[in-house]
XYZ file of N, CA and C in Angstrom:
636
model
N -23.168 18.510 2.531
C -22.244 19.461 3.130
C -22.181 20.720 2.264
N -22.558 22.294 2.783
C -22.140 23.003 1.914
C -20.906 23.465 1.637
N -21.184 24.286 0.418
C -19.501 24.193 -0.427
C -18.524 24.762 0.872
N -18.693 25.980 1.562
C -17.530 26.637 2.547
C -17.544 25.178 3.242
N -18.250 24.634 3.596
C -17.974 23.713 4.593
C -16.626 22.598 4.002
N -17.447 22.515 2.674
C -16.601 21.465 2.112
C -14.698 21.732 1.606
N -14.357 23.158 1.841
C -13.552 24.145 1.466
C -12.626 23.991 2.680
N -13.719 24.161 3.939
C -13.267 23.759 4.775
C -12.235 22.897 5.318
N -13.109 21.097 5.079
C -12.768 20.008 5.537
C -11.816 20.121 4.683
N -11.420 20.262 3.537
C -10.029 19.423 2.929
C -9.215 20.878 3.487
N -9.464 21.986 3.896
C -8.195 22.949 4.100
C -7.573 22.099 5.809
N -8.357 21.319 6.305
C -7.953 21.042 7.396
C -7.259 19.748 7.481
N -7.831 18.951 6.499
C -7.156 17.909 6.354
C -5.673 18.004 5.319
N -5.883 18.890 4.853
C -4.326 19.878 4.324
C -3.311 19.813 5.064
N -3.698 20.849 5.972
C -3.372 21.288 7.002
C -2.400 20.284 8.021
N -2.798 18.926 8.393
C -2.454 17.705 8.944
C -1.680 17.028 7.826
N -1.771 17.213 6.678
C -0.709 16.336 6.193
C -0.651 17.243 4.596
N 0.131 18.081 4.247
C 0.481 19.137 3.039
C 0.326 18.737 1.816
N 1.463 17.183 2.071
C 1.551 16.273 0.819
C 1.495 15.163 1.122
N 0.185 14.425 1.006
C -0.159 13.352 1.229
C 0.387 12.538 0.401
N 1.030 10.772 0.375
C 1.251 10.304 -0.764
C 0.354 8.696 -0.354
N 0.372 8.127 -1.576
C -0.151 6.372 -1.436
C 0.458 5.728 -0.623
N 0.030 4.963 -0.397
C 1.118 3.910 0.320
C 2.365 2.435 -0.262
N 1.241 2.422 -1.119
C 2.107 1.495 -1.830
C 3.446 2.037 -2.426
N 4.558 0.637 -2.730
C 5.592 0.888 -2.947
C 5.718 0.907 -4.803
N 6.504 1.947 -5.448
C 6.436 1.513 -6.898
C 7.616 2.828 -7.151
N 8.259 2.346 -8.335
C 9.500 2.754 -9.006
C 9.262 3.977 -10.056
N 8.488 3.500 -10.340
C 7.618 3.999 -12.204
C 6.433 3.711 -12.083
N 5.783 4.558 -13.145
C 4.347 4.258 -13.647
C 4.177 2.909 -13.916
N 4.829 2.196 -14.432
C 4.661 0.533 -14.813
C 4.349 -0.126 -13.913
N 5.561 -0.101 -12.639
C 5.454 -0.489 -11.312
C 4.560 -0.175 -10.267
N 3.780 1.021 -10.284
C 2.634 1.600 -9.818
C 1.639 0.760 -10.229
N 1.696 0.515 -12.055
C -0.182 0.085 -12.353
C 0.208 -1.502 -11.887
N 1.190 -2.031 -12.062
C 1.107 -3.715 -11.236
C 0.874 -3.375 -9.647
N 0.972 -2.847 -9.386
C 1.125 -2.548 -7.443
C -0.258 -2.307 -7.496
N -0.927 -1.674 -8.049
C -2.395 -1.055 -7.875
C -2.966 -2.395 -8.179
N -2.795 -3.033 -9.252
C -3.609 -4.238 -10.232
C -3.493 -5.776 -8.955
N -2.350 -5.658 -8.612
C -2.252 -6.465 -7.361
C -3.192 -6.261 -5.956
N -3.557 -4.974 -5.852
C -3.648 -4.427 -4.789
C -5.470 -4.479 -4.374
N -6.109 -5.113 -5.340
C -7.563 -5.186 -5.266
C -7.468 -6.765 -4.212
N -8.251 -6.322 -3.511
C -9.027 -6.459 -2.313
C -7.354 -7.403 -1.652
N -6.822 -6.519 -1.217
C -5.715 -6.979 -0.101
C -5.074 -5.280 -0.066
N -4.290 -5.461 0.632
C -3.418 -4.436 2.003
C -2.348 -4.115 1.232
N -2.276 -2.756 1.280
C -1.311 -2.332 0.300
C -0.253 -2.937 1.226
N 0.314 -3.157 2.455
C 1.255 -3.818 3.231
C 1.729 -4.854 2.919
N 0.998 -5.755 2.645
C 0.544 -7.250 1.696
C 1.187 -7.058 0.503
N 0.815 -6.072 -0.016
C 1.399 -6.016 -2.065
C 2.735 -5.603 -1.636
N 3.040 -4.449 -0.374
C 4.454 -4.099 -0.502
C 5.557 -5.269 0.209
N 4.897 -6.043 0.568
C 6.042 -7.259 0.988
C 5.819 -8.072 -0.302
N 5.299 -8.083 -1.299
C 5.424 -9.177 -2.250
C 6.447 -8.418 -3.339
N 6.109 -6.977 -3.459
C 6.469 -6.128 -4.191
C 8.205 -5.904 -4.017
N 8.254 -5.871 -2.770
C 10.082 -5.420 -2.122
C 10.778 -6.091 -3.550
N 10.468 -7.677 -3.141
C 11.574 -8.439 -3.839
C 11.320 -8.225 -5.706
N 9.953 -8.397 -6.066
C 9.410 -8.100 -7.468
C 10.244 -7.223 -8.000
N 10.169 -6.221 -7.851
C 10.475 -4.726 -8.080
C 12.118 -4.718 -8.034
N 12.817 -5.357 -7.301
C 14.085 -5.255 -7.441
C 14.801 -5.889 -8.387
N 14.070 -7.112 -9.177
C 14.071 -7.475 -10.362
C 13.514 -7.026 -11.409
N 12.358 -6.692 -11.469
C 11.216 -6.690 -12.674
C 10.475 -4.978 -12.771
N 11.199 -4.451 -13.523
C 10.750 -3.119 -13.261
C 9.955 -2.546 -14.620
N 9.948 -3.702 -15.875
C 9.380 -3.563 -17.276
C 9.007 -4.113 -17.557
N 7.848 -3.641 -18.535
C 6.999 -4.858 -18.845
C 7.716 -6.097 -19.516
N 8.751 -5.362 -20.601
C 9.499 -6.124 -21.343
C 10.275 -7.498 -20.098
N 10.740 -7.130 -18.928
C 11.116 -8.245 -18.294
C 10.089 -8.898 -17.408
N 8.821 -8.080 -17.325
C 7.942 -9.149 -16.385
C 6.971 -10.364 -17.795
N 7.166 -9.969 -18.738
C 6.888 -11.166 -19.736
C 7.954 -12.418 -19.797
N 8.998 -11.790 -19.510
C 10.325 -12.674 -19.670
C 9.849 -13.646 -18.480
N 9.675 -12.758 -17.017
C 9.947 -13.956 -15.811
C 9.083 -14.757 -16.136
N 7.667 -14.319 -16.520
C 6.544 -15.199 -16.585
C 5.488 -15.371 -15.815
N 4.309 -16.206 -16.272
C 3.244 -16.155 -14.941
C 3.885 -16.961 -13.677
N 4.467 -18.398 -13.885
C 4.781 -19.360 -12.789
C 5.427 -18.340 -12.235
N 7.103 -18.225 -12.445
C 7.529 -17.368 -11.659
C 7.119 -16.074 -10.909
N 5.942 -15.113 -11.572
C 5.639 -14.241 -10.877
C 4.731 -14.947 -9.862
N 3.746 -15.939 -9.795
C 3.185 -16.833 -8.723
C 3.661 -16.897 -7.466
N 5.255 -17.391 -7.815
C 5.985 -17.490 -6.550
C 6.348 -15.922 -6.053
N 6.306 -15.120 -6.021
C 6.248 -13.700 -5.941
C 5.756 -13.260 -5.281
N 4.638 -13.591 -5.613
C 3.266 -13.110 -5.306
C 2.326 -13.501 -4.482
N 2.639 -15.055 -4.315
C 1.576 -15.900 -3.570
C 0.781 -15.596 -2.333
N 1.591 -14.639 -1.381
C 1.007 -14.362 -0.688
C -0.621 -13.367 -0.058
N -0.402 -12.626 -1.240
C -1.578 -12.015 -2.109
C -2.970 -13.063 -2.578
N -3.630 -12.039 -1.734
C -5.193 -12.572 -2.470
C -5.412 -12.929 -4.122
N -6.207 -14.078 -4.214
C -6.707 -14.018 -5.954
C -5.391 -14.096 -6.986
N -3.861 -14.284 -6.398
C -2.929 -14.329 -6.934
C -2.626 -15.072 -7.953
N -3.289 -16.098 -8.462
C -3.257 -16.704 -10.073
C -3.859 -16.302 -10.943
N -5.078 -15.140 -10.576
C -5.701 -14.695 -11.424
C -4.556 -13.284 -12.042
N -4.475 -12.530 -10.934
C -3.448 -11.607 -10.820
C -2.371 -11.548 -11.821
N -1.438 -12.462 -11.589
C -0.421 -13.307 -12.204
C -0.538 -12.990 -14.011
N -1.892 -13.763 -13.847
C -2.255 -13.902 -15.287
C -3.068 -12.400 -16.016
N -3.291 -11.527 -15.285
C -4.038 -10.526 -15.728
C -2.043 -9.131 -15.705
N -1.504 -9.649 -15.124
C -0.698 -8.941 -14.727
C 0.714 -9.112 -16.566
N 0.888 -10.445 -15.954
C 1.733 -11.110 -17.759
C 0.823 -10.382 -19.134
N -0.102 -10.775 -19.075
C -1.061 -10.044 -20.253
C -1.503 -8.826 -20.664
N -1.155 -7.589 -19.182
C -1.458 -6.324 -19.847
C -0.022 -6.028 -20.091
N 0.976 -6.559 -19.280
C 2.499 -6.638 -20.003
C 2.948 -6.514 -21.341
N 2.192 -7.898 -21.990
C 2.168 -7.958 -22.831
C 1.780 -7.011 -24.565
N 0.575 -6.485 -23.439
C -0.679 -5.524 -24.260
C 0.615 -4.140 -24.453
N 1.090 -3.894 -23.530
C 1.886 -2.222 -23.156
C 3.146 -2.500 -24.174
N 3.494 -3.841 -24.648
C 4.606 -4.082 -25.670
C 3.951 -4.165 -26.701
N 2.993 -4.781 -27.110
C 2.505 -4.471 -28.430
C 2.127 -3.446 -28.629
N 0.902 -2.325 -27.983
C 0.453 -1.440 -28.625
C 0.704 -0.225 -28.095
N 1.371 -0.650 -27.112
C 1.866 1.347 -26.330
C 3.264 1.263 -26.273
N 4.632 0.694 -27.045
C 5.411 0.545 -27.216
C 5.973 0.726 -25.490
N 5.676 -0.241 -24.420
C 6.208 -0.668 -23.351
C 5.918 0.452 -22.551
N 5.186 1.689 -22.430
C 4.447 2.485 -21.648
C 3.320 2.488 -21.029
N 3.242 2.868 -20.163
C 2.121 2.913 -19.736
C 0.609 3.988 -20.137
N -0.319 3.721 -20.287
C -0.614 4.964 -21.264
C -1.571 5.629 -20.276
N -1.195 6.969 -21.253
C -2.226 8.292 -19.831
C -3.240 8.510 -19.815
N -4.249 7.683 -20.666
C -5.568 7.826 -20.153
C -6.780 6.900 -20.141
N -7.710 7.420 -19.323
C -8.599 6.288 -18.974
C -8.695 5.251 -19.769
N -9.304 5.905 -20.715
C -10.206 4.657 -21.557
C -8.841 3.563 -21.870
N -7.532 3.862 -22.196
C -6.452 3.007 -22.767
C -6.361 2.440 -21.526
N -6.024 2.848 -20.374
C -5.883 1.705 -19.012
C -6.753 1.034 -18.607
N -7.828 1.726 -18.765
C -9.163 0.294 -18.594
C -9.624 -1.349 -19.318
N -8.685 -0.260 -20.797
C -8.876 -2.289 -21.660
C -7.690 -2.906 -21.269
N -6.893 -2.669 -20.507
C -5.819 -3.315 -19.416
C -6.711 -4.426 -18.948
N -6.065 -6.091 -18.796
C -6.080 -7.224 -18.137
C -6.223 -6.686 -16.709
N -7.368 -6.586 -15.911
C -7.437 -6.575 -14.233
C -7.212 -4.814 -13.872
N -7.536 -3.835 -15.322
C -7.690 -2.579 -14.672
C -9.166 -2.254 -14.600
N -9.722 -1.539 -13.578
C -11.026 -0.926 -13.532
C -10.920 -0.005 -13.432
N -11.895 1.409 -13.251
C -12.313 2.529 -13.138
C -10.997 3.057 -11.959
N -11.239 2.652 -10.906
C -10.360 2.746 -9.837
C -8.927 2.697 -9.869
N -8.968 1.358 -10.330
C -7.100 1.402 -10.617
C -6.481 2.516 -11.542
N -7.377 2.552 -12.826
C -6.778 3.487 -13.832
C -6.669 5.268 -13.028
N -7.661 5.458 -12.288
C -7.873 6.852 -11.790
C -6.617 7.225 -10.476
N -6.114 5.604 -10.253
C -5.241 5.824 -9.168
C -4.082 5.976 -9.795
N -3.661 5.416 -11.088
C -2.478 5.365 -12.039
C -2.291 6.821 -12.452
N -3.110 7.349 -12.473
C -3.543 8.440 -13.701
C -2.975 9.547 -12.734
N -3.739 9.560 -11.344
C -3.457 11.027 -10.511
C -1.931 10.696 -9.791
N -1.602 9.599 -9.329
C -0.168 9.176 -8.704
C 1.283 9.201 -10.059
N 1.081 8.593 -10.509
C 1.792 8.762 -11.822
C 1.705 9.793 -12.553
N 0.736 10.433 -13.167
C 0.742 11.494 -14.507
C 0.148 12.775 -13.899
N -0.437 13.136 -12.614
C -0.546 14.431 -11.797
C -2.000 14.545 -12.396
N -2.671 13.631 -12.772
C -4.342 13.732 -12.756
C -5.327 13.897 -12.238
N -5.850 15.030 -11.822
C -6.431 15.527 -10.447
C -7.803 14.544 -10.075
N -7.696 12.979 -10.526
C -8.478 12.016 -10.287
C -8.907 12.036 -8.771
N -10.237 11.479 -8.781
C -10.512 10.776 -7.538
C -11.096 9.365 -7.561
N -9.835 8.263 -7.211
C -10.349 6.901 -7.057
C -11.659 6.318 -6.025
N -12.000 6.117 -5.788
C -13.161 6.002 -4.644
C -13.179 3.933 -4.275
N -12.347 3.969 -3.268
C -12.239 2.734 -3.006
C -13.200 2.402 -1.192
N -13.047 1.562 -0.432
C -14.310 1.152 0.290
C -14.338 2.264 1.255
N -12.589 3.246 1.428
C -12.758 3.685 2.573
C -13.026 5.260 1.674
N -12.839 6.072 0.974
C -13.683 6.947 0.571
C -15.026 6.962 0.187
N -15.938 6.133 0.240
C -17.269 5.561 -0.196
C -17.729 5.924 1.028
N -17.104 5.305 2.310
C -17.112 5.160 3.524
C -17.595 6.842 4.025
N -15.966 7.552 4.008
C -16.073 8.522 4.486
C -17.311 10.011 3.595
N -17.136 9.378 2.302
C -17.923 10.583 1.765
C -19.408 10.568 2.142
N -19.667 9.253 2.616
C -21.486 9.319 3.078
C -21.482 9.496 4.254
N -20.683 8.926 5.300
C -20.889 9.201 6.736
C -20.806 10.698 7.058
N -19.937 11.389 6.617
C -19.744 13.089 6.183
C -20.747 13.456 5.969
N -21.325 13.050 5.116
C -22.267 13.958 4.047
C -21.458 15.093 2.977
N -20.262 14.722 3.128
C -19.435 14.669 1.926
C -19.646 15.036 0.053
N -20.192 13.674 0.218
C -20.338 13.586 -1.274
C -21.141 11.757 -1.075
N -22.802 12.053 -0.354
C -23.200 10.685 -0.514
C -23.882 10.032 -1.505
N -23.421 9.257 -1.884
C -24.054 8.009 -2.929
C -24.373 6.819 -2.939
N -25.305 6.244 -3.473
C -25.232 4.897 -3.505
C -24.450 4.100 -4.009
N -23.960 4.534 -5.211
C -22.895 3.615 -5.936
C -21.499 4.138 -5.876
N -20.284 3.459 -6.030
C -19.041 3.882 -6.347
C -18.998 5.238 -7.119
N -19.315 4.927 -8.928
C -19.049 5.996 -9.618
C -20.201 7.155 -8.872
N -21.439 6.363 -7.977
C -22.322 8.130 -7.853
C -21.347 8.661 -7.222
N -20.775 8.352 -6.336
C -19.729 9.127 -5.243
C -18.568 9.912 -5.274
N -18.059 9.281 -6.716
C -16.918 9.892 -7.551
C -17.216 10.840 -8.292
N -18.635 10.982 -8.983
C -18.904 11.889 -9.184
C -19.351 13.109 -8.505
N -19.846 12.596 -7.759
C -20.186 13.736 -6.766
C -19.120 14.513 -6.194
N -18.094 14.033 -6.317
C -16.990 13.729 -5.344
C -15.784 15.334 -6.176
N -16.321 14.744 -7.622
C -15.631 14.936 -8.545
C -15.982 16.786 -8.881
N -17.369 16.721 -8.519
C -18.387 17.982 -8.779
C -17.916 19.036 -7.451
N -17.825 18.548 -6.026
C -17.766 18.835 -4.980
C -16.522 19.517 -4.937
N -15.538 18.962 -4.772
C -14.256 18.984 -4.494
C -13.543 20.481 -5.016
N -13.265 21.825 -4.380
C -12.717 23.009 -5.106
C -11.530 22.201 -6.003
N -11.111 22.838 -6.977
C -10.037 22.908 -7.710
C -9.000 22.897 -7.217
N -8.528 23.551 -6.114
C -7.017 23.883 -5.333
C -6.914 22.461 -4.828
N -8.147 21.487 -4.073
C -7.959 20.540 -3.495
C -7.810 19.133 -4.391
N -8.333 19.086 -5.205
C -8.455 17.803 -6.161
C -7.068 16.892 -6.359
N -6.044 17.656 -6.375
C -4.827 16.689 -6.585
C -4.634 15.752 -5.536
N -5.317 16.191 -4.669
C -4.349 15.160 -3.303
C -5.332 14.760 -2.521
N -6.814 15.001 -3.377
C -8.412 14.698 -2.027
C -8.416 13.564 -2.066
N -8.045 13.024 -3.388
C -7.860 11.310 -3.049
C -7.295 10.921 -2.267
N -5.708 10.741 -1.668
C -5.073 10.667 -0.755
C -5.420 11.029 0.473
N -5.932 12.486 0.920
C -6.468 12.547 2.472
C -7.728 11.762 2.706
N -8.635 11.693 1.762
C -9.943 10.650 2.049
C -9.352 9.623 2.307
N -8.871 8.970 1.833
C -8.570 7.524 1.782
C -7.739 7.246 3.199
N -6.783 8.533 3.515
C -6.251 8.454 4.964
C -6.889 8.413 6.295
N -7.792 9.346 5.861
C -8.664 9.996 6.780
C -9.455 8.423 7.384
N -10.109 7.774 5.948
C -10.687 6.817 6.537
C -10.080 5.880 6.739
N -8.888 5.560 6.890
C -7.945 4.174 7.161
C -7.503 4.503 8.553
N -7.424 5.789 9.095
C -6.237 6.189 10.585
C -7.758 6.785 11.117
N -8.410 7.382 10.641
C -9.527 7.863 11.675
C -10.951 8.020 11.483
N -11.581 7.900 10.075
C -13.139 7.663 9.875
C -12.857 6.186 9.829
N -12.594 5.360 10.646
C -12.562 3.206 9.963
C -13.778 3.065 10.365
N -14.370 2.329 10.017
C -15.393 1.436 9.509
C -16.195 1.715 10.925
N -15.746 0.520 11.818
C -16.246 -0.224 13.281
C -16.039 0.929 14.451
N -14.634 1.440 14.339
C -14.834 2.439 15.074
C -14.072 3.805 14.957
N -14.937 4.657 14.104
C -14.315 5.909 14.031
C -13.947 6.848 15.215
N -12.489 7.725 14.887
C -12.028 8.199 15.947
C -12.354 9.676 15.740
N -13.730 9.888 16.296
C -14.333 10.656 15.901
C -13.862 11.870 17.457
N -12.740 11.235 18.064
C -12.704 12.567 19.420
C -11.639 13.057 19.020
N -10.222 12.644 18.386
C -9.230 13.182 17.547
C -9.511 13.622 16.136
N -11.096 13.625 15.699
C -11.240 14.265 14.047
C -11.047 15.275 13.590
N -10.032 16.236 13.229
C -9.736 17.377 12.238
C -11.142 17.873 11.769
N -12.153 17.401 11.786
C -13.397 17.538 10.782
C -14.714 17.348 11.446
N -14.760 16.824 12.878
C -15.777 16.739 13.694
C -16.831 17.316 13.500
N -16.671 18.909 13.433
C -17.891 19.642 14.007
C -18.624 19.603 12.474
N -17.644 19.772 11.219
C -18.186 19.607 9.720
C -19.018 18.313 9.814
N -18.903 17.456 10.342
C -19.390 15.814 9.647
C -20.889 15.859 10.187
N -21.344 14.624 9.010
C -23.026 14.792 9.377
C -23.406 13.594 10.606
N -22.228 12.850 10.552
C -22.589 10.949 11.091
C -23.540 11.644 12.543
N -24.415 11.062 12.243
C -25.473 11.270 13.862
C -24.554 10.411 14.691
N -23.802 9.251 14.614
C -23.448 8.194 15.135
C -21.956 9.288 16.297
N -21.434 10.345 15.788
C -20.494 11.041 16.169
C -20.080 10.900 17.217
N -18.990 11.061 18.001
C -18.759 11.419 19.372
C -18.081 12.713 19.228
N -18.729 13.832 20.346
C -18.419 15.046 20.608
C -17.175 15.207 20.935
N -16.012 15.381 20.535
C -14.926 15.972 21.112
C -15.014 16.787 22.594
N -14.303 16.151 22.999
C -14.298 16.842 24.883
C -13.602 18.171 24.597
């Protein structure tokens, strides 16, 4: 996609929504990186019904060591991979009381030696929490940046980078958020709603349908 083009698509997807936010539910940065750390491969909908009740108790690390793994189990259960979770969740708890005196810390490399953080989670912590003009690249921006011609890659990080290179400056705070929308309400997977697209005539997908 060239750059006006690409200047373009996010002024339009702007345009449709000013201030985009996540979906998930969270209090604080603390409560954000468990919501995110929970949130691998299940529905942020999913984390926010486990989360409602969590969160109205457990808002520090200092007290989610207290409840514990069992108890956070029952919490949680409904969530995918949830004993692993549990246990990756008690332990970076733990980590944020010993060596970041119960904070969460602002940058990559420190959130990545986090219990159950990756590339993704930390970049989602980083721009939602601390105003880090990150771009996470999860299945549905991967999605939308190749079917576009966007920013296509083969791998996750190629895409983020590309993504990262691409993206004007004015747009970066919030491109994470409209990608990720864009492809959840109207680039999805099986069947994109490619006759209501903000971005139609920009996109490369041969697969397209022409807007009437």
């Amino acid at each position: 996609m060239k750059r006006a083009d690409i200047n373009e698509f996010y002024s339009r997807l702007s345009a449709q929504n000013p201030e985009p936010k996540g979906e998930l539910n969270w209090i604080n940065p603390y409560t954000l990186l468990v919501a995110v750390v929970l949130s691998a491969q299940a529905t942020d909908v999913g984390v926010n019904k486990a989360t409602g009740p969590l969160f109205k108790k457990i808002t520090t690390p200092a007290q989610m060591v207290a409840l514990g793994e069992g108890r956070l189990k029952n919490f949680i259960k409904t969530i995918g991979l949830f004993n692993t979770k549990a246990k990756n969740v008690i332990k970076l708890s733990q980590i944020l009381l010993d060596e970041h005196d119960g904070a969460v810390p602002t940058t990559r490399e420190a959130l990545e030696k986090l219990p159950g953080v990756g590339r993704k989670t930390a970049n989602v912590v980083l721009n939602i929490a601390f105003g880090v003009p990150t771009i996470a690249v999860d299945t549905h921006i991967f999605r939308v940046s190749n079917r576009t011609g966007l920013a296509p890659g083969k791998t996750v990080l190629d895409v983020e980078k590309k993504l990262d290179k691409a993206t004007p400056t004015r747009w970066k705070q919030h491109a994470h958020h409209w990608l990720i929308l864009h492809g959840r309400y109207v680039c999805k997977a099986r069947k994109p709603q490619c006759g209501t697209c903000a971005v139609n005539d920009l996109c490369a997908f041969k697969g397209k349908a022409i807007p009437i």
